[in-house]
Short mmCIF file of C-alpha atoms in Angstrom, two decimals:
data_model
loop_
_atom_site.label_atom_id
_atom_site.label_comp_id
_atom_site.label_asym_id
_atom_site.label_seq_id
_atom_site.Cartn_x
_atom_site.Cartn_y
_atom_site.Cartn_z
CA MET A 92 -24.18 -20.81 -28.01
CA GLN A 93 -24.11 -24.47 -29.01
CA ILE A 94 -26.95 -26.80 -27.99
CA GLY A 95 -25.90 -28.83 -24.98
CA SER A 96 -23.16 -26.42 -23.94
CA VAL A 97 -24.96 -25.91 -20.60
CA THR A 98 -25.61 -28.91 -18.34
CA THR A 99 -26.92 -29.09 -14.80
CA PRO A 100 -25.30 -31.01 -11.91
CA PHE A 101 -26.42 -34.47 -10.92
CA GLY A 102 -28.30 -35.16 -7.70
CA ARG A 103 -28.64 -32.56 -4.93
CA ARG A 104 -25.92 -30.26 -6.18
CA PRO A 105 -27.60 -26.92 -7.02
CA MET A 106 -27.43 -25.06 -10.31
CA THR A 107 -26.43 -21.40 -10.18
CA LEU A 108 -26.36 -18.61 -12.72
CA ALA A 109 -22.59 -18.40 -12.19
CA LEU A 110 -22.29 -22.00 -13.42
CA VAL A 111 -24.41 -21.16 -16.45
CA ARG A 112 -22.20 -18.17 -17.25
CA ARG A 113 -18.99 -20.20 -16.94
CA GLN A 114 -20.27 -22.97 -19.19
CA ILE A 115 -21.32 -20.46 -21.83
CA GLU A 116 -17.90 -18.78 -21.67
CA THR A 117 -16.04 -22.07 -22.07
CA SER A 118 -18.02 -22.84 -25.20
CA GLU A 119 -16.74 -19.58 -26.72
CA ILE A 120 -12.98 -20.13 -26.38
CA LYS A 121 -11.08 -18.61 -29.29
CA PRO A 122 -10.50 -21.21 -32.04
CA GLY A 123 -6.99 -22.62 -32.07
CA LYS A 124 -6.16 -21.47 -28.55
CA SER A 125 -3.79 -23.64 -26.55
CA ALA A 126 -1.81 -23.43 -23.28
CA ASP A 127 0.69 -25.56 -21.39
CA LYS A 128 -1.33 -27.27 -18.67
CA TRP A 129 1.50 -27.23 -16.13
CA LYS A 130 2.20 -23.54 -16.76
CA VAL A 131 -1.49 -22.82 -16.11
CA PHE A 132 -1.33 -25.00 -12.99
CA ARG A 133 1.69 -23.08 -11.66
CA ASP A 134 -0.10 -19.78 -12.25
CA ALA A 135 -3.20 -21.06 -10.45
CA SER A 136 -1.01 -22.26 -7.58
CA GLU A 137 0.63 -18.84 -7.29
CA ALA A 138 -2.77 -17.14 -7.30
CA ARG A 139 -4.44 -19.63 -4.97
CA GLU A 140 -5.21 -17.06 -2.26
CA LEU A 141 -6.93 -14.77 -4.75
CA LEU A 142 -8.91 -17.76 -6.02
CA GLY A 143 -9.87 -18.86 -2.50
CA LEU A 144 -8.08 -22.20 -2.79
CA GLN A 145 -6.06 -24.25 -0.31
CA ASP A 146 -3.06 -26.53 -0.80
CA ARG A 147 -5.34 -29.60 -0.86
CA SER A 148 -7.37 -27.98 -3.65
CA LEU A 149 -4.20 -27.67 -5.72
CA ALA A 150 -3.32 -31.31 -5.04
CA VAL A 151 -6.73 -32.33 -6.43
CA LEU A 152 -6.27 -30.04 -9.47
CA ASP A 153 -2.83 -31.56 -10.06
CA ALA A 154 -4.40 -35.03 -9.95
CA LEU A 155 -7.11 -34.02 -12.44
CA LEU A 156 -4.54 -32.62 -14.87
CA SER A 157 -2.53 -35.85 -14.65
CA PHE A 158 -5.50 -37.68 -16.24
CA TYR A 159 -5.34 -35.40 -19.28
CA PRO A 160 -2.95 -37.19 -21.68
CA ASP A 161 -1.34 -34.19 -23.43
CA ASN A 162 0.81 -31.41 -22.01
CA GLU A 163 -1.12 -28.79 -23.98
CA LEU A 164 -4.71 -27.83 -23.37
CA ARG A 165 -6.20 -27.17 -26.83
CA GLN A 166 -9.52 -25.68 -27.82
CA ASP A 167 -10.11 -28.36 -30.46
CA ALA A 168 -9.28 -31.27 -28.09
CA GLN A 169 -11.39 -33.32 -25.69
CA LEU A 170 -10.85 -31.46 -22.39
CA ILE A 171 -13.02 -33.65 -20.14
CA VAL A 172 -11.33 -36.06 -17.72
CA PHE A 173 -13.36 -38.79 -16.05
CA PRO A 174 -11.41 -40.48 -13.22
CA SER A 175 -13.29 -42.18 -10.42
CA ASN A 176 -13.00 -40.89 -6.86
CA ALA A 177 -10.81 -43.88 -6.02
CA GLN A 178 -8.37 -43.00 -8.82
CA LEU A 179 -8.36 -39.35 -7.81
CA THR A 180 -7.70 -40.27 -4.18
CA LEU A 181 -4.62 -42.29 -5.17
CA ARG A 182 -3.14 -39.50 -7.29
CA ALA A 183 -4.01 -36.86 -4.70
CA HIS A 184 -1.77 -38.59 -2.15
CA GLY A 185 -4.47 -40.56 -0.33
CA ILE A 186 -6.83 -37.67 0.38
CA ALA A 187 -10.00 -38.71 2.25
CA GLY A 188 -13.24 -39.03 0.29
CA ALA A 189 -15.09 -36.23 2.07
CA THR A 190 -12.07 -33.93 1.72
CA LEU A 191 -11.80 -34.80 -1.99
CA ARG A 192 -15.44 -33.86 -2.60
CA ARG A 193 -15.04 -30.59 -0.68
CA HIS A 194 -12.01 -29.50 -2.71
CA LEU A 195 -13.60 -30.52 -6.00
CA ALA A 196 -16.46 -28.20 -5.07
CA LEU A 197 -13.95 -25.42 -4.31
CA LEU A 198 -12.34 -25.84 -7.74
CA VAL A 199 -15.76 -25.57 -9.37
CA GLU A 200 -16.61 -22.51 -7.26
CA ALA A 201 -13.28 -20.89 -8.19
CA GLY A 202 -14.14 -21.32 -11.86
CA LEU A 203 -11.21 -23.61 -12.73
CA ILE A 204 -13.24 -26.68 -13.67
CA VAL A 205 -16.84 -27.40 -14.68
CA ARG A 206 -18.78 -30.57 -13.94
CA LYS A 207 -20.34 -32.39 -16.85
CA ASP A 208 -22.44 -35.02 -15.17
CA SER A 209 -24.01 -38.05 -16.81
CA ALA A 210 -27.60 -39.15 -16.27
CA ASN A 211 -26.63 -41.33 -13.30
CA GLY A 212 -23.75 -39.16 -12.04
CA LYS A 213 -21.06 -41.66 -13.13
CA ARG A 214 -17.90 -40.51 -14.91
CA TYR A 215 -17.12 -42.29 -18.15
CA ALA A 216 -16.52 -41.82 -21.87
CA ARG A 217 -18.29 -43.19 -24.95
CA LYS A 218 -16.12 -44.04 -27.92
CA ASP A 219 -16.94 -44.27 -31.60
CA LYS A 220 -16.19 -47.20 -33.88
CA ALA A 221 -12.66 -45.90 -34.48
CA GLY A 222 -11.93 -45.87 -30.75
CA ALA A 223 -11.94 -42.08 -30.40
CA ILE A 224 -13.86 -40.49 -27.55
CA ASP A 225 -17.25 -39.41 -28.82
CA ASN A 226 -18.71 -38.09 -25.56
CA ALA A 227 -17.38 -37.91 -22.02
CA PHE A 228 -18.81 -37.16 -18.57
CA GLY A 229 -16.62 -35.93 -15.73
CA PHE A 230 -14.69 -32.71 -15.16
CA ASP A 231 -14.26 -30.19 -17.96
CA LEU A 232 -10.84 -28.46 -17.92
CA SER A 233 -11.91 -25.82 -20.46
CA PRO A 234 -12.04 -23.00 -17.85
CA LEU A 235 -8.30 -23.42 -17.29
CA LEU A 236 -7.65 -22.85 -20.98
CA MET A 237 -10.15 -19.99 -21.16
CA ARG A 238 -8.58 -18.20 -18.15
CA ALA A 239 -4.92 -18.95 -18.94
CA GLU A 240 -3.99 -15.28 -19.49
CA GLN A 241 -6.02 -14.10 -16.52
CA LEU A 242 -4.38 -16.64 -14.22
CA ALA A 243 -0.94 -15.57 -15.49
CA MET A 244 -1.72 -11.92 -14.67
CA MET A 245 -3.04 -12.86 -11.24
CA ALA A 246 0.14 -14.85 -10.55
CA GLN A 247 2.31 -11.89 -11.61
CA GLN A 248 0.33 -9.58 -9.33
CA VAL A 249 0.77 -11.94 -6.39
CA VAL A 250 4.53 -12.11 -7.00
CA ALA A 251 4.73 -8.30 -7.28
CA ASP A 252 2.71 -7.84 -4.08
CA ARG A 253 4.91 -10.35 -2.26
CA LEU A 254 8.04 -8.49 -3.38
CA GLY A 255 6.48 -5.16 -2.42
CA LEU A 256 5.56 -6.52 1.01
CA ARG A 257 9.08 -7.81 1.59
CA ARG A 258 10.61 -4.45 0.64
CA ALA A 259 8.10 -2.55 2.76
CA LYS A 260 8.88 -4.79 5.74
CA GLU A 261 12.62 -4.18 5.25
CA ASN A 262 12.07 -0.42 5.08
CA LEU A 263 9.88 -0.51 8.19
CA THR A 264 12.49 -2.55 10.08
CA ILE A 265 15.24 -0.07 9.19
CA CYS A 266 13.08 2.98 9.99
CA ARG A 267 11.95 1.40 13.26
CA ARG A 268 15.55 0.71 14.25
CA ASP A 269 16.62 4.26 13.37
CA VAL A 270 13.79 5.85 15.36
CA ARG A 271 14.44 3.65 18.40
CA LYS A 272 18.16 4.46 18.44
CA LEU A 273 17.63 8.18 17.82
CA ILE A 274 15.20 8.39 20.75
CA SER A 275 17.57 6.43 23.00
CA ALA A 276 20.54 8.62 22.04
CA ALA A 277 18.55 11.81 22.65
CA ILE A 278 17.38 10.64 26.09
CA GLU A 279 20.81 9.32 27.16
CA GLU A 280 22.62 12.50 26.08
CA GLY A 281 20.03 14.85 27.58
CA ALA A 282 18.85 16.49 24.37
CA SER A 283 16.02 18.97 24.86
CA GLY A 284 12.60 17.85 23.66
CA ASP A 285 9.48 16.01 24.74
CA TRP A 286 11.11 12.60 24.35
CA GLU A 287 8.67 10.80 26.64
CA ASN A 288 5.79 11.73 24.34
CA ILE A 289 7.82 10.87 21.24
CA GLU A 290 8.73 7.49 22.71
CA ALA A 291 5.05 6.87 23.56
CA ILE A 292 4.13 7.57 19.92
CA TYR A 293 6.85 5.15 18.78
CA ILE A 294 5.62 2.40 21.12
CA GLY A 295 2.07 2.97 19.91
CA LEU A 296 3.13 2.55 16.28
CA VAL A 297 5.04 -0.65 17.02
CA SER A 298 2.09 -2.10 18.93
CA ARG A 299 -0.13 -1.62 15.86
CA ILE A 300 1.98 -3.90 13.65
CA PRO A 301 -0.15 -7.05 13.09
CA ARG A 302 1.29 -10.54 13.46
CA SER A 303 0.71 -11.16 9.74
CA PRO A 304 0.59 -7.68 8.19
CA THR A 305 -0.63 -6.92 4.69
CA LEU A 306 1.12 -4.52 2.32
CA SER A 307 -1.45 -1.86 3.22
CA ASP A 308 -0.78 -2.38 6.95
CA VAL A 309 2.97 -2.05 6.54
CA ASN A 310 2.78 1.01 4.26
CA SER A 311 0.41 2.77 6.64
CA ILE A 312 2.66 2.26 9.67
CA LEU A 313 5.80 2.98 7.61
CA ASP A 314 4.38 6.38 6.56
CA GLU A 315 3.76 7.31 10.19
CA MET A 316 7.13 5.92 11.34
CA GLU A 317 8.93 7.97 8.66
CA LEU A 318 6.95 11.02 9.73
CA LEU A 319 8.02 10.45 13.34
CA GLN A 320 11.63 9.96 12.21
CA GLY A 321 11.50 13.24 10.29
CA GLU A 322 10.18 15.09 13.31
CA ILE A 323 12.90 13.63 15.55
CA ILE A 324 15.57 14.73 13.09
CA ASN A 325 13.97 18.18 12.90
CA VAL A 326 14.13 18.52 16.70
CA LEU A 327 17.76 17.44 16.79
CA GLU A 328 18.68 19.71 13.87
CA MET A 329 17.03 22.70 15.53
CA GLN A 330 18.93 21.98 18.72
CA GLN A 331 22.18 21.73 16.76
CA LYS A 332 21.45 25.06 15.03
CA ASP A 333 20.74 26.68 18.38
CA GLU A 334 24.06 25.37 19.74
CA ASN A 335 25.91 26.60 16.64
CA THR A 336 24.24 30.01 16.95
CA SER A 337 25.27 30.28 20.60
CA THR A 338 28.83 29.23 19.73
CA ASN A 339 29.01 31.73 16.85
CA ASP A 340 27.66 34.53 19.04
CA ALA A 341 30.32 33.83 21.65
CA HIS A 342 33.00 33.66 18.96
CA ASN A 343 31.83 36.91 17.34
CA GLU A 344 31.82 38.70 20.71
CA ARG A 345 35.38 37.55 21.35
CA HIS A 346 36.38 38.52 17.80
CA ILE A 347 35.02 42.05 18.28
CA GLN A 348 36.96 42.45 21.51
CA ILE A 349 40.18 41.35 19.83
CA SER A 350 39.56 43.57 16.81
CA LYS A 351 39.53 46.67 18.99
CA THR A 352 43.24 46.25 19.69
CA GLU A 353 44.20 45.62 16.07
CA SER A 354 44.27 47.70 12.90
CA THR A 355 40.77 47.90 11.42
CA TYR A 356 42.18 47.65 7.90
CA GLU A 357 43.41 44.08 8.44
CA PHE A 358 40.08 42.60 9.55
CA GLU A 359 37.50 44.38 7.36
CA PRO A 360 36.50 43.24 3.83
CA SER A 361 38.48 44.82 1.03
CA SER A 362 35.44 46.55 -0.47
CA GLU A 363 32.15 48.00 0.67
CA ASP A 364 30.25 45.57 -1.61
CA GLU A 365 31.90 42.53 -0.05
CA GLN A 366 31.22 43.82 3.43
CA GLY A 367 27.56 44.48 2.75
CA ALA A 368 26.98 41.19 0.94
CA LYS A 369 28.70 39.16 3.62
CA SER A 370 26.86 40.72 6.52
CA VAL A 371 23.44 40.52 4.88
CA ASP A 372 23.85 36.91 3.71
CA ASP A 373 25.19 35.70 7.04
CA ASP A 374 22.51 37.37 9.17
CA ARG A 375 19.42 36.74 7.04
CA PRO A 376 17.44 33.68 8.22
CA LYS A 377 17.02 31.18 5.41
CA ARG A 378 13.61 29.49 5.33
CA GLU A 379 13.86 25.83 4.31
CA PRO A 380 10.99 24.45 2.20
CA ILE A 381 8.30 22.46 4.02
CA ARG A 382 8.28 18.89 2.75
CA ASN A 383 5.13 17.32 1.38
CA PHE A 384 3.67 14.35 3.21
CA PRO A 385 2.20 11.24 1.55
CA LEU A 386 -1.36 11.88 0.41
CA GLY A 387 -2.57 8.61 1.93
CA MET A 388 -1.24 9.65 5.32
CA VAL A 389 -2.90 13.08 5.07
CA LEU A 390 -6.25 11.48 4.20
CA ARG A 391 -5.99 9.05 7.12
CA ALA A 392 -5.29 11.93 9.49
CA CYS A 393 -7.87 14.28 7.92
CA ALA A 394 -10.63 11.98 6.70
CA GLY A 395 -13.23 14.77 6.76
CA ILE A 396 -11.85 16.56 3.70
CA SER A 397 -12.46 13.60 1.37
CA MET A 398 -16.17 14.42 0.96
CA TYR A 399 -15.24 17.82 -0.48
CA GLY A 400 -13.18 16.36 -3.32
CA PRO A 401 -14.52 16.01 -6.88
CA SER A 402 -17.35 13.43 -6.87
CA GLY A 403 -17.03 13.16 -3.10
CA ALA A 404 -13.59 11.55 -3.08
CA ILE A 405 -9.90 12.46 -3.28
CA GLY A 406 -7.60 10.38 -5.46
CA SER A 407 -4.74 12.77 -6.19
CA TRP A 408 -3.08 15.94 -4.97
CA ARG A 409 -5.02 17.85 -7.65
CA ASP A 410 -8.25 16.64 -6.02
CA MET A 411 -6.84 17.54 -2.60
CA MET A 412 -6.04 21.11 -3.66
CA ALA A 413 -9.50 21.48 -5.22
CA ALA A 414 -11.05 20.29 -1.95
CA GLY A 415 -8.83 22.73 -0.05
CA ILE A 416 -10.34 25.66 -1.98
CA VAL A 417 -13.88 24.47 -1.22
CA VAL A 418 -13.14 23.99 2.48
CA ARG A 419 -11.28 27.29 2.65
CA SER A 420 -14.44 29.08 1.53
CA MET A 421 -16.62 27.02 3.86
CA LEU A 422 -14.45 27.86 6.88
CA GLY A 423 -14.49 31.57 6.05
CA VAL A 424 -10.77 31.79 5.26
CA SER A 425 -10.13 34.74 2.96
CA PRO A 426 -8.64 34.13 -0.50
CA SER A 427 -5.65 36.33 0.38
CA ALA A 428 -4.85 34.29 3.51
CA TYR A 429 -5.00 31.05 1.54
CA GLN A 430 -2.97 32.49 -1.34
CA GLU A 431 -0.27 33.60 1.10
CA ALA A 432 -0.21 30.11 2.63
CA CYS A 433 0.18 28.59 -0.83
CA GLU A 434 3.10 30.91 -1.61
CA VAL A 435 4.91 30.20 1.66
CA MET A 436 4.12 26.51 2.25
CA GLY A 437 3.37 25.35 -1.28
CA PRO A 438 -0.14 24.49 -2.57
CA GLU A 439 -0.03 20.87 -1.36
CA ASN A 440 0.92 21.84 2.19
CA ALA A 441 -1.56 24.71 2.23
CA ALA A 442 -4.34 22.26 1.33
CA THR A 443 -3.03 19.91 4.04
CA ALA A 444 -3.11 22.74 6.58
CA ILE A 445 -6.73 23.50 5.62
CA ALA A 446 -7.59 19.81 6.05
CA CYS A 447 -6.02 19.84 9.53
CA ILE A 448 -7.95 23.00 10.44
CA LEU A 449 -11.16 21.33 9.25
CA GLU A 450 -10.53 18.36 11.55
CA ARG A 451 -10.01 20.72 14.50
CA SER A 452 -12.61 23.33 13.46
CA GLY A 453 -14.56 22.80 16.68
CA HIS A 454 -11.55 24.03 18.67
CA ILE A 455 -10.51 26.95 16.43
CA ASN A 456 -12.38 30.25 16.75
CA SER A 457 -10.91 31.96 13.68
CA PRO A 458 -9.69 29.54 10.97
CA GLY A 459 -8.46 32.46 8.83
CA GLY A 460 -6.41 33.98 11.64
CA TYR A 461 -5.10 30.55 12.59
CA LEU A 462 -3.93 29.90 9.01
CA ARG A 463 -2.23 33.31 8.85
CA ASP A 464 -0.43 32.55 12.11
CA LEU A 465 0.77 29.20 10.74
CA THR A 466 1.92 30.92 7.54
CA ARG A 467 3.96 33.49 9.48
CA LYS A 468 5.58 30.72 11.54
CA ALA A 469 6.33 28.75 8.38
CA GLU A 470 7.93 31.82 6.82
CA ARG A 471 10.24 32.07 9.83
CA GLY A 472 11.03 28.35 9.66
CA GLU A 473 9.26 27.72 12.97
CA PHE A 474 6.37 25.54 11.75
CA SER A 475 6.06 21.96 10.55
CA LEU A 476 2.90 20.09 9.58
CA GLY A 477 4.33 16.90 11.05
CA PRO A 478 3.19 17.36 14.68
CA MET A 479 -0.33 18.34 13.56
CA LEU A 480 -0.65 15.25 11.38
CA MET A 481 0.80 12.99 14.07
CA ALA A 482 -1.70 14.31 16.63
CA LEU A 483 -4.61 13.78 14.23
CA LEU A 484 -3.39 10.29 13.32
CA ARG A 485 -3.18 9.37 17.01
CA ALA A 486 -6.69 10.73 17.58
CA ALA A 487 -8.02 8.76 14.58
CA ASN A 488 -6.34 5.57 15.81
CA ASP A 489 -7.64 6.04 19.35
CA SER A 490 -11.13 6.63 18.00
CA GLY A 491 -10.89 3.46 15.89
CA LEU A 492 -9.79 1.41 18.92
CA LYS A 493 -12.69 2.73 21.01
CA VAL A 494 -15.22 1.97 18.28
CA GLY A 495 -13.77 -1.51 17.76
#
């Protein structure tokens, strides 16, 4: 560290260790480093929320940069500007004196500038015999050069988050529209199902959308809205299958009656193999795979399982499945029951089922028997994890509202 690289503020302004650290860092900028000052300013403007800055703060920073004569900030150049408050006020579009001082302090706190105060607090420069600046007191712009790459990365992250938020909002709008219209169509056309409860869940989700939602807010509600949409489609599909089954049964009964009056050779398959294959394939119920749900949604619905993950947290499905084995043993579920659930549902869904059972363990007498029952229903295509997760999410949300 060079002698004199750390200075303290003039007057009542306090000195902090953060200011010491920043001044030391600016004295260690890589030799030969340079950056376009307006590119750095644009990056800082983009990242202003992350830096804790306001629009007025950026106007003051813009004014400070205008007093630096070159377009490039260079490590080997004089990076201290020394305008008076009156000059700064003019270039900052007539900002009031108290406001100017407040936003200068914010820029210092954000680590974008450093004060280098003279003995009497005035801002000025001393020049040598050749007219070059020998020493200056004012605002050091070195932190902008030092943090040029960091500010660029922060700006890129802000842009990416903004794009992600816009896409998430679009997806939520579309999903919300689809759910609303599916519920309305089901009610108007008299489809069987607990549509009042489903509509209440939908209204509850919509009411939770904040006026100014963050990406996390939108993704959380979108996960639950997509889950609700999937369950609605499942209900409608099951109803359609039931109607098709009834229609086919009626058609088959009529077909058998007609066949009795015709030659049996004209209506039977040409070979015994074809007949057997056709009848077995048509009559055997086909179990559709249970879809996996987003891990974040599962953890919001079943927060209790997180403490059983590696190091007391769950960050991936691998961690979730490891926690599922621990909880399975703790609940007294036999290895064979859990293995069967993994084979039928898939390991991710089996771990999710264990997490749901853990959340409701106070209401379940035999967790092992309960899991076996769920597995048998899943094997027959009669079970979905969706309703369980939705019920637990509603309970978690209600609990959060009561606590708040």
